[in-house]
């Protein structure tokens, strides 16, 4: 049997448990938070006062912070790209209403959709950013799509999502801390609650991988190895500003995130180590020779990457994003 057919069979085998995994990891719509819980209520008489407070507190936050928050928001807003990509993965079938994997993707998308929504509204009210430029970048990013090198392979895709959900947990959580340090409790709460969602999602995707390891250990190991060897590309790697080519904006955005410690190359290595520990890569048995070699590579990778991460020098800010009004540059 080809490895593609085995993957489909494994996905069909795991599908029977997906409904219960939805219950375990996702929160019912009636119970989960909504963006308006963290934003001024436009039906209330206090609305303008609340907005004024947001605008006042926003003045305390520096240029680099806004760049990162905008980049994070745009990354969340490109959700159509992620949903359509996942719907195309082997074993996920949205035409079949009974397909539990498609149900997972839809429910996960519903939760994720609130992230871009709440951040977008907050940024709009803050008065510190150029919304039109941001909107153009979002439209460019969705139009450009992405290529995360996972193909339609569920194994590779679930490694990617396990990694990426943890990476977004780290970055939203750090943004929350920075906001709190500047006395902006409301923004801190908003980013904190988003990071909580990301952590739940990370646990879910990690469990998918764990379950695959139990039934197809060698191929799962090879897929993990493949993804880490080619490196996890960030979902917004095609980010660009109006009039710009792809790449400049993303590089500057990730340099900014490194500079303010929101997401660094050390975090990348940390996440890799967490995945290795979580999946107990050292204890997996019944591996082919090739998969044994892949395991060796993976076990040694964090320390190798850490040595490289130590040498990385983050350039000073030399770029002016159109997203953030120059008046805010401090
Ligand atoms: Fe998200
Ligand atoms: Fe997420």
CSV table of C-alpha atoms and ligand atoms in Angstrom, one decimal:
chain,number,residue,atom,x,y,z
A,1,UNK,CA,0.0,0.0,0.0
A,2,UNK,CA,1.3,3.5,-0.8
A,3,UNK,CA,2.0,5.8,2.2
A,4,UNK,CA,-0.7,8.1,0.9
A,5,UNK,CA,-3.3,5.3,1.2
A,6,UNK,CA,-2.1,4.4,4.6
A,7,UNK,CA,-2.5,8.0,5.7
A,8,UNK,CA,-6.1,8.0,4.5
A,9,UNK,CA,-6.7,4.8,6.3
A,10,UNK,CA,-5.2,6.2,9.5
A,11,UNK,CA,-7.3,9.3,9.2
A,12,UNK,CA,-10.5,7.2,8.8
A,13,UNK,CA,-9.5,5.1,11.7
A,14,UNK,CA,-9.0,8.1,14.0
A,15,UNK,CA,-12.1,9.8,12.8
A,16,UNK,CA,-14.4,7.9,15.1
A,17,UNK,CA,-12.8,9.7,18.1
A,18,UNK,CA,-12.8,13.2,16.6
A,19,UNK,CA,-16.3,14.1,17.9
A,20,UNK,CA,-15.1,13.4,21.5
A,21,UNK,CA,-11.9,15.4,20.8
A,22,UNK,CA,-14.0,18.4,19.7
A,23,UNK,CA,-15.8,18.1,23.1
A,24,UNK,CA,-12.6,17.8,24.9
A,25,UNK,CA,-10.7,20.7,23.3
A,26,UNK,CA,-13.2,23.1,22.0
A,27,UNK,CA,-15.7,25.2,24.0
A,28,UNK,CA,-19.4,25.3,23.1
A,29,UNK,CA,-20.4,28.5,21.3
A,30,UNK,CA,-22.9,29.4,24.0
A,31,UNK,CA,-20.2,29.3,26.7
A,32,UNK,CA,-17.1,30.7,25.0
A,33,UNK,CA,-16.0,34.4,25.1
A,34,UNK,CA,-16.9,36.7,22.2
A,35,UNK,CA,-15.0,39.8,21.0
A,36,UNK,CA,-17.6,42.2,22.5
A,37,UNK,CA,-16.8,40.9,26.0
A,38,UNK,CA,-13.5,42.7,25.8
A,39,UNK,CA,-14.5,45.8,23.9
A,40,UNK,CA,-16.6,48.9,24.7
A,41,UNK,CA,-20.3,48.2,24.2
A,42,UNK,CA,-21.5,50.5,21.4
A,43,UNK,CA,-25.1,50.3,22.7
A,44,UNK,CA,-24.1,51.8,26.1
A,45,UNK,CA,-24.0,55.5,27.1
A,46,UNK,CA,-20.5,55.0,28.3
A,47,UNK,CA,-19.2,54.0,24.9
A,48,UNK,CA,-17.4,57.3,24.1
A,49,UNK,CA,-15.8,57.4,27.5
A,50,UNK,CA,-14.6,53.8,27.2
A,51,UNK,CA,-13.2,54.6,23.8
A,52,UNK,CA,-11.4,57.7,25.1
A,53,UNK,CA,-9.8,55.5,27.8
A,54,UNK,CA,-8.6,53.0,25.2
A,55,UNK,CA,-7.1,55.9,23.2
A,56,UNK,CA,-5.4,57.4,26.3
A,57,UNK,CA,-3.9,54.1,27.4
A,58,UNK,CA,-2.7,53.4,23.9
A,59,UNK,CA,-0.4,56.4,24.0
A,60,UNK,CA,1.7,54.5,26.5
A,61,UNK,CA,2.7,51.8,24.1
A,62,UNK,CA,5.7,52.2,21.8
A,63,UNK,CA,6.1,51.8,18.0
A,64,UNK,CA,7.5,48.3,18.1
A,65,UNK,CA,4.6,47.1,20.2
A,66,UNK,CA,2.1,48.3,17.6
A,67,UNK,CA,4.0,46.8,14.7
A,68,UNK,CA,3.9,43.4,16.5
A,69,UNK,CA,0.2,43.7,17.5
A,70,UNK,CA,-0.7,44.6,13.9
A,71,UNK,CA,1.3,41.8,12.5
A,72,UNK,CA,-0.3,39.3,14.9
A,73,UNK,CA,-3.7,40.6,14.0
A,74,UNK,CA,-3.1,40.3,10.3
A,75,UNK,CA,-1.8,36.8,10.8
A,76,UNK,CA,-5.1,35.9,12.5
A,77,UNK,CA,-7.1,37.7,9.8
A,78,UNK,CA,-5.7,35.4,7.1
A,79,UNK,CA,-7.9,32.6,8.6
A,80,UNK,CA,-9.6,31.9,5.2
A,81,UNK,CA,-6.2,30.7,4.0
A,82,UNK,CA,-5.8,28.3,6.9
A,83,UNK,CA,-9.3,26.9,6.8
A,84,UNK,CA,-9.2,26.2,3.1
A,85,UNK,CA,-5.8,24.6,3.4
A,86,UNK,CA,-6.9,22.3,6.2
A,87,UNK,CA,-10.1,21.4,4.3
A,88,UNK,CA,-7.9,20.1,1.5
A,89,UNK,CA,-5.9,17.7,3.7
A,90,UNK,CA,-6.1,14.0,3.0
A,91,UNK,CA,-9.0,12.5,5.1
A,92,UNK,CA,-10.7,15.8,5.6
A,93,UNK,CA,-13.9,16.0,3.5
A,94,UNK,CA,-16.3,18.9,3.7
A,95,UNK,CA,-18.7,17.6,1.1
A,96,UNK,CA,-19.5,14.7,3.4
A,97,UNK,CA,-21.5,16.2,6.3
A,98,UNK,CA,-20.7,13.2,8.4
A,99,UNK,CA,-16.9,13.7,8.1
A,100,UNK,CA,-15.8,14.5,11.7
A,101,UNK,CA,-12.4,15.9,10.5
A,102,UNK,CA,-14.2,18.6,8.5
A,103,UNK,CA,-16.4,19.3,11.5
A,104,UNK,CA,-13.2,19.8,13.6
A,105,UNK,CA,-11.9,22.2,11.0
A,106,UNK,CA,-15.1,24.2,11.0
A,107,UNK,CA,-15.4,24.4,14.7
A,108,UNK,CA,-11.7,25.3,15.1
A,109,UNK,CA,-12.1,28.0,12.5
A,110,UNK,CA,-15.1,29.4,14.4
A,111,UNK,CA,-13.0,29.8,17.5
A,112,UNK,CA,-10.0,31.2,15.6
A,113,UNK,CA,-12.2,33.8,13.8
A,114,UNK,CA,-12.8,35.6,17.1
A,115,UNK,CA,-9.0,36.4,17.4
A,116,UNK,CA,-8.6,38.6,14.4
A,117,UNK,CA,-12.0,40.1,15.1
A,118,UNK,CA,-11.3,41.3,18.6
A,119,UNK,CA,-7.8,42.6,17.7
A,120,UNK,CA,-9.1,44.3,14.6
A,121,UNK,CA,-11.7,46.2,16.6
A,122,UNK,CA,-9.3,47.2,19.3
A,123,UNK,CA,-6.7,48.5,16.8
A,124,UNK,CA,-9.4,50.5,15.1
A,125,UNK,CA,-10.5,52.2,18.3
A,126,UNK,CA,-6.9,52.7,19.6
A,127,UNK,CA,-6.2,55.6,17.1
A,128,UNK,CA,-2.6,54.6,16.9
A,129,UNK,CA,-2.6,52.8,13.6
A,130,UNK,CA,-3.4,53.3,9.9
A,131,UNK,CA,-6.3,51.0,9.4
A,132,UNK,CA,-6.5,51.4,5.7
A,133,UNK,CA,-2.9,50.3,5.2
A,134,UNK,CA,-3.5,47.3,7.6
A,135,UNK,CA,-6.6,46.3,5.7
A,136,UNK,CA,-4.6,46.4,2.4
A,137,UNK,CA,-2.0,44.1,3.9
A,138,UNK,CA,-4.6,41.7,5.1
A,139,UNK,CA,-6.2,41.6,1.6
A,140,UNK,CA,-2.7,41.1,0.1
A,141,UNK,CA,-2.0,38.3,2.5
A,142,UNK,CA,-5.2,36.4,1.8
A,143,UNK,CA,-4.7,37.0,-2.0
A,144,UNK,CA,-1.1,35.7,-1.8
A,145,UNK,CA,-2.0,32.6,0.2
A,146,UNK,CA,0.8,30.6,1.7
A,147,UNK,CA,2.9,27.5,1.2
A,148,UNK,CA,3.9,25.8,4.4
A,149,UNK,CA,5.4,22.8,2.7
A,150,UNK,CA,3.0,20.3,4.3
A,151,UNK,CA,1.4,19.2,1.1
A,152,UNK,CA,-2.0,17.5,1.7
A,153,UNK,CA,-0.4,15.2,4.2
A,154,UNK,CA,-2.3,15.1,7.6
A,155,UNK,CA,0.9,14.0,9.5
A,156,UNK,CA,2.9,17.0,8.3
A,157,UNK,CA,0.0,19.3,8.7
A,158,UNK,CA,-0.6,18.3,12.3
A,159,UNK,CA,3.1,18.7,13.1
A,160,UNK,CA,2.7,22.2,11.7
A,161,UNK,CA,-0.4,23.1,13.6
A,162,UNK,CA,0.9,21.6,16.9
A,163,UNK,CA,3.9,23.9,16.5
A,164,UNK,CA,2.1,26.9,15.3
A,165,UNK,CA,-0.6,27.0,17.9
A,166,UNK,CA,2.1,26.9,20.6
A,167,UNK,CA,4.0,29.7,18.8
A,168,UNK,CA,0.9,31.9,18.8
A,169,UNK,CA,0.3,31.1,22.4
A,170,UNK,CA,3.8,32.4,23.2
A,171,UNK,CA,3.4,35.6,21.2
A,172,UNK,CA,-0.1,36.6,22.4
A,173,UNK,CA,0.9,35.8,25.9
A,174,UNK,CA,4.0,38.0,25.7
A,175,UNK,CA,2.0,40.8,24.2
A,176,UNK,CA,-0.4,40.5,27.1
A,177,UNK,CA,2.5,40.9,29.5
A,178,UNK,CA,3.9,43.9,27.8
A,179,UNK,CA,0.5,45.5,27.8
A,180,UNK,CA,0.0,44.8,31.5
A,181,UNK,CA,3.4,46.3,32.3
A,182,UNK,CA,2.2,49.6,30.7
A,183,UNK,CA,-1.0,49.5,32.7
A,184,UNK,CA,-3.2,48.5,29.8
A,185,UNK,CA,-5.2,45.8,31.6
A,186,UNK,CA,-8.0,45.6,29.0
A,187,UNK,CA,-5.6,44.8,26.2
A,188,UNK,CA,-3.7,42.4,28.4
A,189,UNK,CA,-6.9,40.5,29.2
A,190,UNK,CA,-7.8,40.3,25.5
A,191,UNK,CA,-4.4,38.9,24.5
A,192,UNK,CA,-4.3,36.6,27.4
A,193,UNK,CA,-7.7,35.0,26.5
A,194,UNK,CA,-6.6,34.6,22.9
A,195,UNK,CA,-3.4,32.8,24.1
A,196,UNK,CA,-5.6,30.5,26.2
A,197,UNK,CA,-7.4,29.4,23.0
A,198,UNK,CA,-4.1,28.8,21.2
A,199,UNK,CA,-2.9,26.6,24.1
A,200,UNK,CA,-6.1,24.4,23.9
A,201,UNK,CA,-5.7,24.1,20.1
A,202,UNK,CA,-2.1,23.2,20.6
A,203,UNK,CA,-3.1,20.4,22.9
A,204,UNK,CA,-5.7,19.1,20.5
A,205,UNK,CA,-3.3,19.0,17.5
A,206,UNK,CA,-0.6,17.4,19.6
A,207,UNK,CA,-3.1,14.7,20.6
A,208,UNK,CA,-3.8,14.0,16.9
A,209,UNK,CA,-0.1,13.5,16.4
A,210,UNK,CA,0.2,11.3,19.5
A,211,UNK,CA,-2.6,9.1,18.2
A,212,UNK,CA,-0.9,8.8,14.8
A,213,UNK,CA,2.4,7.8,16.5
A,214,UNK,CA,0.5,4.9,18.1
A,215,UNK,CA,-0.6,3.4,14.8
A,216,UNK,CA,2.0,4.5,12.2
A,217,UNK,CA,5.1,5.4,14.2
A,218,UNK,CA,7.7,5.3,11.4
A,219,UNK,CA,5.8,7.5,9.0
A,220,UNK,CA,4.8,9.9,11.7
A,221,UNK,CA,8.5,10.2,12.7
A,222,UNK,CA,9.5,10.8,9.1
A,223,UNK,CA,6.9,13.5,8.8
A,224,UNK,CA,8.1,15.3,12.0
A,225,UNK,CA,11.7,15.0,10.8
A,226,UNK,CA,10.7,16.4,7.3
A,227,UNK,CA,8.9,19.4,8.9
A,228,UNK,CA,11.7,20.3,11.2
A,229,UNK,CA,14.4,19.8,8.6
A,230,UNK,CA,12.8,22.2,6.3
A,231,UNK,CA,11.9,24.5,9.3
A,232,UNK,CA,8.4,25.7,10.3
A,233,UNK,CA,7.5,28.6,8.1
A,234,UNK,CA,5.3,31.2,9.8
A,235,UNK,CA,1.8,31.5,8.4
A,236,UNK,CA,2.3,35.1,7.4
A,237,UNK,CA,5.5,34.5,5.6
A,238,UNK,CA,4.1,36.2,2.5
A,239,UNK,CA,3.2,39.3,4.4
A,240,UNK,CA,3.6,42.6,2.5
A,241,UNK,CA,2.6,46.2,2.6
A,242,UNK,CA,1.0,48.1,-0.2
A,243,UNK,CA,3.5,48.8,-3.0
A,244,UNK,CA,6.0,46.3,-1.6
A,245,UNK,CA,7.2,42.9,-2.7
A,246,UNK,CA,6.6,39.8,-0.6
A,247,UNK,CA,9.3,39.2,2.1
A,248,UNK,CA,10.5,42.7,3.3
A,249,UNK,CA,7.5,43.3,5.6
A,250,UNK,CA,7.6,39.8,7.1
A,251,UNK,CA,11.3,40.0,7.9
A,252,UNK,CA,10.9,43.4,9.5
A,253,UNK,CA,7.8,42.2,11.5
A,254,UNK,CA,9.7,39.1,12.8
A,255,UNK,CA,12.8,41.2,13.7
A,256,UNK,CA,10.5,43.5,15.6
A,257,UNK,CA,8.9,40.6,17.5
A,258,UNK,CA,12.5,39.4,18.3
A,259,UNK,CA,13.6,42.8,19.5
A,260,UNK,CA,10.8,43.2,22.0
A,261,UNK,CA,10.9,39.6,23.0
A,262,UNK,CA,7.5,38.6,21.8
A,263,UNK,CA,8.7,35.7,19.7
A,264,UNK,CA,12.4,34.8,19.3
A,265,UNK,CA,14.5,32.2,17.8
A,266,UNK,CA,15.0,30.7,21.3
A,267,UNK,CA,11.2,30.3,21.5
A,268,UNK,CA,11.4,28.3,18.2
A,269,UNK,CA,13.9,25.9,19.8
A,270,UNK,CA,11.8,25.8,23.0
A,271,UNK,CA,8.7,24.8,21.1
A,272,UNK,CA,10.6,22.1,19.3
A,273,UNK,CA,11.8,20.7,22.6
A,274,UNK,CA,8.3,20.8,24.0
A,275,UNK,CA,7.0,18.8,21.1
A,276,UNK,CA,9.8,16.2,21.4
A,277,UNK,CA,9.0,15.8,25.1
A,278,UNK,CA,5.3,15.8,24.6
A,279,UNK,CA,5.4,13.0,22.0
A,280,UNK,CA,8.1,11.2,24.0
A,281,UNK,CA,10.2,10.9,20.8
A,282,UNK,CA,12.9,9.0,22.7
A,283,UNK,CA,10.5,6.2,23.7
A,284,UNK,CA,8.8,5.5,20.4
A,285,UNK,CA,9.3,1.8,19.4
A,286,UNK,CA,8.9,-0.3,16.2
A,287,UNK,CA,10.7,2.2,14.0
A,288,UNK,CA,12.2,1.4,10.6
A,289,UNK,CA,16.0,2.1,10.2
A,290,UNK,CA,15.2,5.2,8.3
A,291,UNK,CA,12.8,6.4,11.1
A,292,UNK,CA,15.4,5.6,13.7
A,293,UNK,CA,17.8,7.9,11.9
A,294,UNK,CA,15.1,10.6,11.8
A,295,UNK,CA,14.6,10.2,15.5
A,296,UNK,CA,18.4,10.7,16.1
A,297,UNK,CA,18.3,13.9,14.0
A,298,UNK,CA,15.3,15.2,15.9
A,299,UNK,CA,16.8,14.5,19.4
A,300,UNK,CA,20.0,16.4,18.6
A,301,UNK,CA,18.3,19.3,16.8
A,302,UNK,CA,17.4,21.5,19.7
A,303,UNK,CA,20.9,21.8,21.1
A,304,UNK,CA,22.2,22.4,17.5
A,305,UNK,CA,19.7,25.1,16.9
A,306,UNK,CA,20.3,26.7,20.3
A,307,UNK,CA,23.9,27.3,19.4
A,308,UNK,CA,22.8,29.0,16.2
A,309,UNK,CA,20.1,31.0,18.0
A,310,UNK,CA,22.8,32.4,20.4
A,311,UNK,CA,24.7,33.9,17.5
A,312,UNK,CA,21.7,35.6,15.9
A,313,UNK,CA,22.0,39.4,16.0
A,314,UNK,CA,18.8,41.3,15.8
A,315,UNK,CA,19.1,44.4,13.6
A,316,UNK,CA,18.0,47.8,15.0
A,317,UNK,CA,14.8,49.2,13.7
A,318,UNK,CA,15.5,50.8,10.3
A,319,UNK,CA,12.1,50.3,8.7
A,320,UNK,CA,9.0,52.4,8.8
A,321,UNK,CA,5.8,50.4,8.6
A,322,UNK,CA,2.9,52.2,6.9
A,323,UNK,CA,0.7,50.5,9.5
A,324,UNK,CA,1.7,52.6,12.4
A,325,UNK,CA,1.4,56.4,12.4
A,326,UNK,CA,4.9,58.0,12.5
A,327,UNK,CA,3.7,60.2,15.4
A,328,UNK,CA,3.8,57.1,17.6
A,329,UNK,CA,7.5,56.4,16.9
A,330,UNK,CA,9.4,57.0,20.0
B,1,LIG,FE1,-5.5,32.5,16.7
B,2,LIG,FE1,-4.4,29.3,16.6
